[in-house]
Amino acid sequence: MGGGRDPHGGNVEVNIHSHRDDSAVHNGHGRGSQPSNPPAIHDRDFRLFDRWFPWLVPTFVFANIVLFIVTMYVNDCPKNSFNGSCVGSFLGRFSFQPLKENPLFGPSATTLAKMGALVVDKVVVEHQVWRLLSCIWLHGGAIHVLANMLSLVFIGVRLEQEFGFVRIGILYVVSGFGGTLLSALFIQSGISVGASGALFGLLGGMLSEILINWTIYANKLAALLTLIVIVLINLAVGILPHVDNYAHLGGFGSGFLLGFVLLIRPQFKWISQKRSPAGFGPSVKHKHKSYQYALWVLSFVILAAALIGGCVLLFQGVNLNERCSWCHFLSCVPTSKWSCQEPKLYCETMEIGNQVNITCMSNGRSDIYPLSSTSSSEMQQLCSQLCRG
């Protein structure tokens, strides 16, 4: 690289290798000195990985909103309500059911059942298995869909950016199915809709992702504790009446186990080795640590067994509340302010030609419906609407 004159008259050529730090020359290190290491990589955030463009989560949000609009169109409150007292009558057929019937500003239970809500009798007796998945795309009202979609945007977009649409799409759908399945095993009356199970699955996946990718986090405990607090607060809300906490718990558990399978990252030393020039950085043979492989296998086995076992129990007509004396506290804890017991509703039915007259015995309200379009489960829902309206 440069030359100088020897005091004895000869020319001496000094070669500086490209991989040696200049400080070695300035400090007079000889030929036998070890090459100095490049600056250490201190950036342990997710910029070490490829970033994905998030399109699937916004598509999910759009699909949920469109389905809610379609549901309201099918509902047509002015035509199908008992006394025409719809909320937002200026919206026409998109107006909402009376608040006594649906305080979330949404459709009737009958419409939701028609659109694909979870009705356990229809799943088990009529073998409409598709309801276990279709119900996670429906919502009980404008407030319900707004709250869930805002949560999905804040949680899902970040996860899709980091892990891609395939893994997050699988995580969302499987978690939603797991939440619906657990709900069906414990709550076998009424209907259930909503994406809450899938959203809790994303939270569960975030928690397992922190645990299985422990080495790439700089502020490990802070990230872990923050997420745990968020999860506990949301689960605590689920013990209030009229909130299906079984769907939350089932979705969270499914997402937590699936996160160990889908959201695994290479260990940080392996990444550093790949980013460093040849000959520098730590020598790591395995892309993942042994505990990551162990958690992957264990979580996959447990999740598969739980989902398959849950389906078998459901189609055998098992009600887990009858086999667990304390499990009902997971979904609702009674206090002096509220009761967790659903009021028993009684109705009388009378067939008049091709119509049926349903009368609520507690308040005397009655209405007439086409006999051909009212199954036993739909009659129970109509009875509930009459008694609570």
mmCIF file of C-alpha atoms in Angstrom:
data_model
loop_
_atom_site.group_PDB
_atom_site.id
_atom_site.type_symbol
_atom_site.label_atom_id
_atom_site.label_comp_id
_atom_site.label_asym_id
_atom_site.label_seq_id
_atom_site.Cartn_x
_atom_site.Cartn_y
_atom_site.Cartn_z
ATOM 1 C CA MET A 1 0.000 0.000 0.000
ATOM 2 C CA GLY A 2 2.843 2.401 0.748
ATOM 3 C CA GLY A 3 6.671 2.418 0.662
ATOM 4 C CA GLY A 4 9.555 3.915 2.679
ATOM 5 C CA ARG A 5 13.342 4.018 2.485
ATOM 6 C CA ASP A 6 15.473 1.763 4.708
ATOM 7 C CA PRO A 7 18.334 3.523 6.542
ATOM 8 C CA HIS A 8 20.677 0.961 5.010
ATOM 9 C CA GLY A 9 19.647 2.023 1.523
ATOM 10 C CA GLY A 10 17.169 -0.774 0.594
ATOM 11 C CA ASN A 11 13.506 -0.278 -0.197
ATOM 12 C CA VAL A 12 11.017 -1.922 2.219
ATOM 13 C CA GLU A 13 7.416 -2.554 1.086
ATOM 14 C CA VAL A 14 4.741 -2.650 3.771
ATOM 15 C CA ASN A 15 1.545 -4.525 2.815
ATOM 16 C CA ILE A 16 -1.635 -3.857 4.805
ATOM 17 C CA HIS A 17 -4.277 -6.548 4.389
ATOM 18 C CA SER A 18 -7.798 -5.379 3.802
ATOM 19 C CA HIS A 19 -9.241 -7.299 6.766
ATOM 20 C CA ARG A 20 -6.833 -5.875 9.320
ATOM 21 C CA ASP A 21 -7.773 -2.850 11.403
ATOM 22 C CA ASP A 22 -5.640 0.236 10.742
ATOM 23 C CA SER A 23 -4.999 0.471 14.452
ATOM 24 C CA ALA A 24 -2.825 -2.628 14.211
ATOM 25 C CA VAL A 25 -0.420 -0.775 11.907
ATOM 26 C CA HIS A 26 -0.457 2.411 13.900
ATOM 27 C CA ASN A 27 0.203 0.478 17.087
ATOM 28 C CA GLY A 28 3.148 -1.314 15.512
ATOM 29 C CA HIS A 29 1.650 -4.796 15.689
ATOM 30 C CA GLY A 30 3.643 -7.290 13.758
ATOM 31 C CA ARG A 31 2.666 -9.922 11.298
ATOM 32 C CA GLY A 32 1.703 -12.440 13.943
ATOM 33 C CA SER A 33 -0.928 -10.287 15.622
ATOM 34 C CA GLN A 34 -4.570 -11.495 15.449
ATOM 35 C CA PRO A 35 -7.001 -9.608 13.231
ATOM 36 C CA SER A 36 -9.292 -7.402 15.221
ATOM 37 C CA ASN A 37 -13.036 -8.127 15.242
ATOM 38 C CA PRO A 38 -15.505 -5.852 13.492
ATOM 39 C CA PRO A 39 -17.852 -3.754 15.610
ATOM 40 C CA ALA A 40 -20.392 -5.886 17.449
ATOM 41 C CA ILE A 41 -23.976 -5.872 16.266
ATOM 42 C CA HIS A 42 -25.990 -4.269 19.024
ATOM 43 C CA ASP A 43 -29.268 -3.896 17.172
ATOM 44 C CA ARG A 44 -31.478 -6.668 18.483
ATOM 45 C CA ASP A 45 -34.810 -5.450 17.280
ATOM 46 C CA PHE A 46 -36.799 -6.881 14.398
ATOM 47 C CA ARG A 47 -35.003 -4.809 11.791
ATOM 48 C CA LEU A 48 -32.610 -7.755 11.684
ATOM 49 C CA PHE A 49 -35.350 -9.611 9.813
ATOM 50 C CA ASP A 50 -37.216 -9.011 6.605
ATOM 51 C CA ARG A 51 -40.295 -6.814 6.810
ATOM 52 C CA TRP A 52 -43.499 -7.874 5.086
ATOM 53 C CA PHE A 53 -46.091 -5.602 3.586
ATOM 54 C CA PRO A 54 -49.289 -6.103 5.641
ATOM 55 C CA TRP A 55 -52.239 -6.783 3.370
ATOM 56 C CA LEU A 56 -53.981 -9.788 4.929
ATOM 57 C CA VAL A 57 -54.987 -8.135 8.210
ATOM 58 C CA PRO A 58 -56.519 -5.096 6.422
ATOM 59 C CA THR A 59 -58.352 -7.591 4.195
ATOM 60 C CA PHE A 60 -59.716 -9.343 7.299
ATOM 61 C CA VAL A 61 -60.884 -5.995 8.657
ATOM 62 C CA PHE A 62 -62.580 -5.141 5.375
ATOM 63 C CA ALA A 63 -64.271 -8.575 5.203
ATOM 64 C CA ASN A 64 -65.629 -8.276 8.752
ATOM 65 C CA ILE A 65 -67.068 -4.831 8.086
ATOM 66 C CA VAL A 66 -68.644 -5.905 4.779
ATOM 67 C CA LEU A 67 -70.198 -8.964 6.435
ATOM 68 C CA PHE A 68 -71.662 -6.777 9.170
ATOM 69 C CA ILE A 69 -73.226 -4.489 6.548
ATOM 70 C CA VAL A 70 -74.636 -7.521 4.704
ATOM 71 C CA THR A 71 -75.997 -8.872 8.001
ATOM 72 C CA MET A 72 -77.778 -5.593 8.684
ATOM 73 C CA TYR A 73 -79.227 -5.652 5.157
ATOM 74 C CA VAL A 74 -80.586 -9.167 5.731
ATOM 75 C CA ASN A 75 -81.862 -8.179 9.179
ATOM 76 C CA ASP A 76 -84.159 -5.419 7.809
ATOM 77 C CA CYS A 77 -85.382 -4.252 11.225
ATOM 78 C CA PRO A 78 -88.355 -2.120 9.972
ATOM 79 C CA LYS A 79 -89.844 -5.172 8.305
ATOM 80 C CA ASN A 80 -89.069 -7.846 10.902
ATOM 81 C CA SER A 81 -89.185 -6.072 14.273
ATOM 82 C CA PHE A 82 -92.122 -6.585 16.622
ATOM 83 C CA ASN A 83 -93.330 -3.013 16.907
ATOM 84 C CA GLY A 84 -91.135 -1.158 14.432
ATOM 85 C CA SER A 85 -89.187 0.621 17.185
ATOM 86 C CA CYS A 86 -85.837 0.333 15.399
ATOM 87 C CA VAL A 87 -82.820 2.413 16.392
ATOM 88 C CA GLY A 88 -81.650 4.773 13.655
ATOM 89 C CA SER A 89 -84.786 4.453 11.577
ATOM 90 C CA PHE A 90 -83.353 6.944 9.056
ATOM 91 C CA LEU A 91 -80.997 4.123 7.978
ATOM 92 C CA GLY A 92 -83.924 2.202 6.518
ATOM 93 C CA ARG A 93 -83.400 -1.531 6.394
ATOM 94 C CA PHE A 94 -79.918 -0.999 7.870
ATOM 95 C CA SER A 95 -81.387 0.349 11.122
ATOM 96 C CA PHE A 96 -80.623 -1.495 14.373
ATOM 97 C CA GLN A 97 -82.780 -3.683 16.561
ATOM 98 C CA PRO A 98 -84.283 -2.083 19.717
ATOM 99 C CA LEU A 99 -81.630 -1.591 22.397
ATOM 100 C CA LYS A 100 -83.507 -3.816 24.841
ATOM 101 C CA GLU A 101 -83.012 -6.628 22.375
ATOM 102 C CA ASN A 102 -79.490 -5.760 21.218
ATOM 103 C CA PRO A 103 -77.615 -3.041 23.149
ATOM 104 C CA LEU A 104 -74.631 -3.286 20.759
ATOM 105 C CA PHE A 105 -76.529 -1.581 17.890
ATOM 106 C CA GLY A 106 -76.853 -4.632 15.716
ATOM 107 C CA PRO A 107 -79.152 -7.279 14.226
ATOM 108 C CA SER A 108 -81.422 -9.830 15.846
ATOM 109 C CA ALA A 109 -80.254 -13.210 17.106
ATOM 110 C CA THR A 110 -82.363 -14.874 14.417
ATOM 111 C CA THR A 111 -80.520 -12.988 11.671
ATOM 112 C CA LEU A 112 -77.136 -13.845 13.147
ATOM 113 C CA ALA A 113 -78.112 -17.528 13.277
ATOM 114 C CA LYS A 114 -79.206 -17.311 9.641
ATOM 115 C CA MET A 115 -75.853 -15.753 8.675
ATOM 116 C CA GLY A 116 -73.766 -18.475 10.344
ATOM 117 C CA ALA A 117 -73.518 -17.768 14.071
ATOM 118 C CA LEU A 118 -72.473 -20.584 16.384
ATOM 119 C CA VAL A 119 -75.565 -22.528 17.429
ATOM 120 C CA VAL A 120 -74.426 -25.728 19.119
ATOM 121 C CA ASP A 121 -77.584 -27.681 18.267
ATOM 122 C CA LYS A 122 -77.156 -26.905 14.588
ATOM 123 C CA VAL A 123 -73.497 -27.996 14.713
ATOM 124 C CA VAL A 124 -74.070 -31.240 16.608
ATOM 125 C CA VAL A 125 -77.535 -32.334 15.485
ATOM 126 C CA GLU A 126 -77.684 -30.875 11.971
ATOM 127 C CA HIS A 127 -73.916 -31.314 11.348
ATOM 128 C CA GLN A 128 -73.372 -27.693 10.299
ATOM 129 C CA VAL A 129 -69.698 -27.846 11.224
ATOM 130 C CA TRP A 130 -68.905 -24.760 9.166
ATOM 131 C CA ARG A 131 -70.475 -22.630 11.899
ATOM 132 C CA LEU A 132 -67.384 -23.225 14.048
ATOM 133 C CA LEU A 133 -65.483 -20.993 11.613
ATOM 134 C CA SER A 134 -68.171 -18.771 10.089
ATOM 135 C CA CYS A 135 -69.106 -17.288 13.464
ATOM 136 C CA ILE A 136 -65.695 -15.629 13.904
ATOM 137 C CA TRP A 137 -66.444 -13.356 10.919
ATOM 138 C CA LEU A 138 -69.771 -12.121 12.325
ATOM 139 C CA HIS A 139 -70.419 -9.513 15.011
ATOM 140 C CA GLY A 140 -73.315 -8.726 17.284
ATOM 141 C CA GLY A 141 -73.361 -4.987 16.661
ATOM 142 C CA ALA A 142 -71.606 -1.855 15.464
ATOM 143 C CA ILE A 143 -69.869 -1.418 18.834
ATOM 144 C CA HIS A 144 -68.737 -5.038 18.760
ATOM 145 C CA VAL A 145 -67.255 -4.901 15.260
ATOM 146 C CA LEU A 146 -65.621 -1.503 15.871
ATOM 147 C CA ALA A 147 -63.863 -2.634 19.059
ATOM 148 C CA ASN A 148 -62.647 -5.889 17.528
ATOM 149 C CA MET A 149 -61.432 -4.355 14.272
ATOM 150 C CA LEU A 150 -59.469 -1.605 16.058
ATOM 151 C CA SER A 151 -57.794 -4.297 18.163
ATOM 152 C CA LEU A 152 -57.066 -6.361 15.062
ATOM 153 C CA VAL A 153 -55.392 -3.401 13.335
ATOM 154 C CA PHE A 154 -53.179 -2.557 16.322
ATOM 155 C CA ILE A 155 -52.153 -6.156 17.003
ATOM 156 C CA GLY A 156 -52.353 -7.881 13.633
ATOM 157 C CA VAL A 157 -50.600 -5.372 11.367
ATOM 158 C CA ARG A 158 -47.421 -5.431 13.451
ATOM 159 C CA LEU A 159 -47.377 -9.227 13.562
ATOM 160 C CA GLU A 160 -47.949 -9.533 9.819
ATOM 161 C CA GLN A 161 -45.109 -7.096 9.146
ATOM 162 C CA GLU A 162 -42.767 -9.293 11.163
ATOM 163 C CA PHE A 163 -43.904 -12.806 10.256
ATOM 164 C CA GLY A 164 -45.794 -12.561 6.968
ATOM 165 C CA PHE A 165 -49.374 -13.203 5.937
ATOM 166 C CA VAL A 166 -49.195 -17.020 5.842
ATOM 167 C CA ARG A 167 -48.227 -17.553 9.468
ATOM 168 C CA ILE A 168 -50.442 -14.794 10.846
ATOM 169 C CA GLY A 169 -53.381 -15.962 8.738
ATOM 170 C CA ILE A 170 -53.035 -19.512 10.092
ATOM 171 C CA LEU A 171 -52.614 -18.194 13.634
ATOM 172 C CA TYR A 172 -55.763 -16.055 13.352
ATOM 173 C CA VAL A 173 -58.035 -18.735 11.891
ATOM 174 C CA VAL A 174 -56.852 -21.647 14.072
ATOM 175 C CA SER A 175 -57.083 -19.517 17.229
ATOM 176 C CA GLY A 176 -60.585 -18.435 16.271
ATOM 177 C CA PHE A 177 -61.555 -22.074 15.776
ATOM 178 C CA GLY A 178 -60.026 -23.032 19.133
ATOM 179 C CA GLY A 179 -61.948 -20.281 20.898
ATOM 180 C CA THR A 180 -65.221 -21.269 19.242
ATOM 181 C CA LEU A 181 -64.669 -24.928 20.096
ATOM 182 C CA LEU A 182 -64.088 -24.265 23.798
ATOM 183 C CA SER A 183 -67.108 -21.960 23.895
ATOM 184 C CA ALA A 184 -69.286 -24.649 22.313
ATOM 185 C CA LEU A 185 -68.160 -27.197 24.895
ATOM 186 C CA PHE A 186 -69.168 -24.965 27.816
ATOM 187 C CA ILE A 187 -71.998 -22.759 26.521
ATOM 188 C CA GLN A 188 -74.545 -24.839 24.648
ATOM 189 C CA SER A 189 -77.487 -22.447 24.670
ATOM 190 C CA GLY A 190 -77.938 -19.229 22.725
ATOM 191 C CA ILE A 191 -75.662 -18.081 19.927
ATOM 192 C CA SER A 192 -72.081 -16.874 19.744
ATOM 193 C CA VAL A 193 -70.360 -14.564 17.243
ATOM 194 C CA GLY A 194 -67.229 -12.433 17.101
ATOM 195 C CA ALA A 195 -63.517 -12.395 16.381
ATOM 196 C CA SER A 196 -62.506 -12.153 20.045
ATOM 197 C CA GLY A 197 -61.114 -15.700 20.144
ATOM 198 C CA ALA A 198 -58.930 -15.024 17.105
ATOM 199 C CA LEU A 199 -57.740 -11.714 18.597
ATOM 200 C CA PHE A 200 -56.811 -13.405 21.860
ATOM 201 C CA GLY A 201 -54.973 -15.965 19.754
ATOM 202 C CA LEU A 202 -52.791 -13.187 18.380
ATOM 203 C CA LEU A 203 -52.062 -12.053 21.950
ATOM 204 C CA GLY A 204 -51.207 -15.629 22.906
ATOM 205 C CA GLY A 205 -48.933 -15.900 19.895
ATOM 206 C CA MET A 206 -47.167 -12.676 20.889
ATOM 207 C CA LEU A 207 -46.517 -14.090 24.358
ATOM 208 C CA SER A 208 -45.075 -17.378 23.127
ATOM 209 C CA GLU A 209 -43.066 -15.493 20.502
ATOM 210 C CA ILE A 210 -41.300 -13.530 23.236
ATOM 211 C CA LEU A 211 -40.559 -16.693 25.176
ATOM 212 C CA ILE A 212 -39.294 -18.806 22.283
ATOM 213 C CA ASN A 213 -37.248 -15.941 20.758
ATOM 214 C CA TRP A 214 -35.802 -14.850 24.101
ATOM 215 C CA THR A 215 -32.272 -14.213 22.806
ATOM 216 C CA ILE A 216 -33.236 -11.512 20.301
ATOM 217 C CA TYR A 217 -34.915 -9.199 22.827
ATOM 218 C CA ALA A 218 -32.871 -6.511 24.515
ATOM 219 C CA ASN A 219 -35.536 -5.552 27.112
ATOM 220 C CA LYS A 220 -36.829 -9.036 27.740
ATOM 221 C CA LEU A 221 -38.610 -8.603 31.080
ATOM 222 C CA ALA A 222 -40.179 -5.285 30.110
ATOM 223 C CA ALA A 223 -41.671 -6.751 26.918
ATOM 224 C CA LEU A 224 -42.861 -9.872 28.745
ATOM 225 C CA LEU A 225 -44.444 -8.077 31.701
ATOM 226 C CA THR A 226 -46.176 -5.509 29.483
ATOM 227 C CA LEU A 227 -47.811 -8.208 27.393
ATOM 228 C CA ILE A 228 -48.825 -10.270 30.442
ATOM 229 C CA VAL A 229 -50.524 -7.234 32.008
ATOM 230 C CA ILE A 230 -52.454 -6.558 28.771
ATOM 231 C CA VAL A 231 -53.601 -10.186 28.574
ATOM 232 C CA LEU A 232 -54.659 -10.328 32.237
ATOM 233 C CA ILE A 233 -56.684 -7.122 31.932
ATOM 234 C CA ASN A 234 -58.532 -8.435 28.884
ATOM 235 C CA LEU A 235 -59.207 -11.805 30.506
ATOM 236 C CA ALA A 236 -60.438 -10.060 33.655
ATOM 237 C CA VAL A 237 -63.018 -8.195 31.575
ATOM 238 C CA GLY A 238 -64.209 -11.598 30.404
ATOM 239 C CA ILE A 239 -65.530 -12.549 33.858
ATOM 240 C CA LEU A 240 -68.300 -9.949 33.475
ATOM 241 C CA PRO A 241 -71.733 -11.278 32.515
ATOM 242 C CA HIS A 242 -72.720 -11.565 28.851
ATOM 243 C CA VAL A 243 -69.054 -11.861 27.771
ATOM 244 C CA ASP A 244 -67.917 -15.213 26.374
ATOM 245 C CA ASN A 245 -64.628 -15.679 28.209
ATOM 246 C CA TYR A 246 -64.424 -19.309 27.095
ATOM 247 C CA ALA A 247 -63.844 -18.078 23.545
ATOM 248 C CA HIS A 248 -61.142 -15.747 24.875
ATOM 249 C CA LEU A 249 -59.432 -18.536 26.826
ATOM 250 C CA GLY A 250 -59.698 -21.044 23.987
ATOM 251 C CA GLY A 251 -58.337 -18.565 21.464
ATOM 252 C CA PHE A 252 -55.522 -17.464 23.753
ATOM 253 C CA GLY A 253 -54.484 -21.036 24.533
ATOM 254 C CA SER A 254 -54.547 -22.032 20.868
ATOM 255 C CA GLY A 255 -52.558 -18.962 19.837
ATOM 256 C CA PHE A 256 -50.061 -19.457 22.658
ATOM 257 C CA LEU A 257 -49.306 -23.035 21.581
ATOM 258 C CA LEU A 258 -49.331 -22.218 17.870
ATOM 259 C CA GLY A 259 -46.950 -19.312 18.446
ATOM 260 C CA PHE A 260 -44.234 -21.757 19.481
ATOM 261 C CA VAL A 261 -44.734 -23.508 16.132
ATOM 262 C CA LEU A 262 -45.179 -20.610 13.697
ATOM 263 C CA LEU A 263 -43.353 -17.635 15.232
ATOM 264 C CA ILE A 264 -39.974 -19.195 15.953
ATOM 265 C CA ARG A 265 -36.907 -17.037 15.134
ATOM 266 C CA PRO A 266 -33.237 -18.012 14.681
ATOM 267 C CA GLN A 267 -31.051 -17.403 17.729
ATOM 268 C CA PHE A 268 -29.275 -14.055 17.788
ATOM 269 C CA LYS A 269 -25.742 -15.491 17.602
ATOM 270 C CA TRP A 270 -26.658 -17.318 14.403
ATOM 271 C CA ILE A 271 -27.939 -14.053 12.895
ATOM 272 C CA SER A 272 -24.774 -12.225 13.963
ATOM 273 C CA GLN A 273 -22.662 -14.915 12.338
ATOM 274 C CA LYS A 274 -24.539 -14.593 9.066
ATOM 275 C CA ARG A 275 -24.248 -10.792 9.120
ATOM 276 C CA SER A 276 -20.534 -10.762 9.947
ATOM 277 C CA PRO A 277 -17.770 -11.001 7.307
ATOM 278 C CA ALA A 278 -16.150 -14.393 6.833
ATOM 279 C CA GLY A 279 -13.937 -15.330 9.737
ATOM 280 C CA PHE A 280 -15.552 -12.959 12.196
ATOM 281 C CA GLY A 281 -18.339 -13.348 14.714
ATOM 282 C CA PRO A 282 -19.326 -16.279 16.917
ATOM 283 C CA SER A 283 -19.268 -19.788 15.545
ATOM 284 C CA VAL A 284 -22.783 -21.254 15.784
ATOM 285 C CA LYS A 285 -23.712 -24.533 14.128
ATOM 286 C CA HIS A 286 -27.459 -24.622 14.792
ATOM 287 C CA LYS A 287 -29.984 -22.062 13.623
ATOM 288 C CA HIS A 288 -32.232 -22.644 16.647
ATOM 289 C CA LYS A 289 -31.562 -23.533 20.242
ATOM 290 C CA SER A 290 -32.511 -26.936 21.607
ATOM 291 C CA TYR A 291 -35.303 -25.517 23.790
ATOM 292 C CA GLN A 292 -36.869 -23.949 20.686
ATOM 293 C CA TYR A 293 -37.040 -27.340 18.970
ATOM 294 C CA ALA A 294 -38.447 -28.956 22.130
ATOM 295 C CA LEU A 295 -41.171 -26.318 22.512
ATOM 296 C CA TRP A 296 -42.039 -26.625 18.819
ATOM 297 C CA VAL A 297 -42.693 -30.366 19.051
ATOM 298 C CA LEU A 298 -44.431 -30.252 22.450
ATOM 299 C CA SER A 299 -46.746 -27.380 21.489
ATOM 300 C CA PHE A 300 -47.737 -28.961 18.184
ATOM 301 C CA VAL A 301 -48.625 -32.261 19.855
ATOM 302 C CA ILE A 302 -50.632 -30.612 22.653
ATOM 303 C CA LEU A 303 -52.545 -28.306 20.281
ATOM 304 C CA ALA A 304 -53.404 -31.086 17.825
ATOM 305 C CA ALA A 305 -54.574 -33.362 20.649
ATOM 306 C CA ALA A 306 -56.666 -30.581 22.224
ATOM 307 C CA LEU A 307 -58.428 -29.609 18.981
ATOM 308 C CA ILE A 308 -59.112 -33.194 17.924
ATOM 309 C CA GLY A 309 -60.233 -34.185 21.429
ATOM 310 C CA GLY A 310 -62.479 -31.129 21.678
ATOM 311 C CA CYS A 311 -64.194 -31.959 18.390
ATOM 312 C CA VAL A 312 -64.788 -35.544 19.511
ATOM 313 C CA LEU A 313 -66.340 -34.380 22.798
ATOM 314 C CA LEU A 314 -68.504 -31.790 21.042
ATOM 315 C CA PHE A 315 -70.007 -34.256 18.581
ATOM 316 C CA GLN A 316 -70.636 -36.695 21.407
ATOM 317 C CA GLY A 317 -72.853 -34.043 22.987
ATOM 318 C CA VAL A 318 -70.613 -33.489 26.036
ATOM 319 C CA ASN A 319 -71.293 -30.406 28.158
ATOM 320 C CA LEU A 320 -68.104 -29.676 30.095
ATOM 321 C CA ASN A 321 -69.947 -27.459 32.574
ATOM 322 C CA GLU A 322 -71.644 -30.591 33.870
ATOM 323 C CA ARG A 323 -68.264 -32.231 34.482
ATOM 324 C CA CYS A 324 -66.530 -29.268 36.069
ATOM 325 C CA SER A 325 -68.157 -27.684 39.102
ATOM 326 C CA TRP A 326 -65.997 -24.556 39.136
ATOM 327 C CA CYS A 327 -65.340 -23.901 35.446
ATOM 328 C CA HIS A 328 -68.278 -21.506 35.141
ATOM 329 C CA PHE A 329 -66.253 -18.998 37.196
ATOM 330 C CA LEU A 330 -63.834 -18.728 34.259
ATOM 331 C CA SER A 331 -66.501 -16.933 32.236
ATOM 332 C CA CYS A 332 -68.519 -15.110 34.894
ATOM 333 C CA VAL A 333 -67.976 -14.398 38.590
ATOM 334 C CA PRO A 334 -71.217 -13.463 40.406
ATOM 335 C CA THR A 335 -71.205 -10.454 42.720
ATOM 336 C CA SER A 336 -73.754 -8.352 44.577
ATOM 337 C CA LYS A 337 -73.969 -6.144 41.476
ATOM 338 C CA TRP A 338 -74.857 -8.834 38.943
ATOM 339 C CA SER A 339 -75.875 -12.455 38.555
ATOM 340 C CA CYS A 340 -74.361 -14.986 36.196
ATOM 341 C CA GLN A 341 -77.515 -17.069 35.946
ATOM 342 C CA GLU A 342 -79.432 -16.630 32.736
ATOM 343 C CA PRO A 343 -83.139 -16.072 33.494
ATOM 344 C CA LYS A 344 -85.299 -18.983 32.451
ATOM 345 C CA LEU A 345 -87.652 -17.960 29.700
ATOM 346 C CA TYR A 346 -90.924 -19.736 28.971
ATOM 347 C CA CYS A 347 -93.023 -19.364 25.855
ATOM 348 C CA GLU A 348 -96.128 -21.045 24.494
ATOM 349 C CA THR A 349 -96.484 -21.825 20.804
ATOM 350 C CA MET A 350 -99.676 -22.337 18.816
ATOM 351 C CA GLU A 351 -99.778 -23.411 15.190
ATOM 352 C CA ILE A 352 -102.274 -21.514 13.032
ATOM 353 C CA GLY A 353 -102.275 -22.946 9.536
ATOM 354 C CA ASN A 354 -98.802 -22.427 8.110
ATOM 355 C CA GLN A 355 -97.872 -19.959 10.871
ATOM 356 C CA VAL A 356 -96.917 -20.240 14.525
ATOM 357 C CA ASN A 357 -97.885 -17.865 17.314
ATOM 358 C CA ILE A 358 -95.246 -17.534 20.039
ATOM 359 C CA THR A 359 -96.215 -15.973 23.377
ATOM 360 C CA CYS A 360 -93.819 -15.074 26.204
ATOM 361 C CA MET A 361 -95.378 -16.142 29.504
ATOM 362 C CA SER A 362 -93.471 -13.591 31.606
ATOM 363 C CA ASN A 363 -94.639 -10.414 29.851
ATOM 364 C CA GLY A 364 -97.465 -11.606 27.612
ATOM 365 C CA ARG A 365 -95.871 -10.417 24.375
ATOM 366 C CA SER A 366 -96.570 -12.500 21.295
ATOM 367 C CA ASP A 367 -95.992 -12.498 17.565
ATOM 368 C CA ILE A 368 -96.689 -14.681 14.539
ATOM 369 C CA TYR A 369 -93.992 -16.251 12.346
ATOM 370 C CA PRO A 370 -93.990 -18.504 9.270
ATOM 371 C CA LEU A 371 -93.994 -22.095 10.470
ATOM 372 C CA SER A 372 -91.747 -23.323 7.660
ATOM 373 C CA SER A 373 -88.841 -21.055 8.695
ATOM 374 C CA THR A 374 -88.813 -21.704 12.436
ATOM 375 C CA SER A 375 -86.829 -24.646 13.736
ATOM 376 C CA SER A 376 -86.753 -25.530 17.452
ATOM 377 C CA SER A 377 -83.563 -23.540 18.051
ATOM 378 C CA GLU A 378 -84.957 -20.525 16.181
ATOM 379 C CA MET A 379 -88.138 -20.695 18.267
ATOM 380 C CA GLN A 380 -85.990 -20.501 21.410
ATOM 381 C CA GLN A 381 -84.278 -17.399 20.023
ATOM 382 C CA LEU A 382 -87.616 -15.826 19.126
ATOM 383 C CA CYS A 383 -88.879 -16.600 22.625
ATOM 384 C CA SER A 384 -85.792 -14.877 24.059
ATOM 385 C CA GLN A 385 -86.425 -11.800 21.911
ATOM 386 C CA LEU A 386 -90.078 -11.608 22.978
ATOM 387 C CA CYS A 387 -89.301 -11.942 26.689
ATOM 388 C CA ARG A 388 -86.414 -9.473 26.681
ATOM 389 C CA GLY A 389 -87.775 -6.972 24.183
#
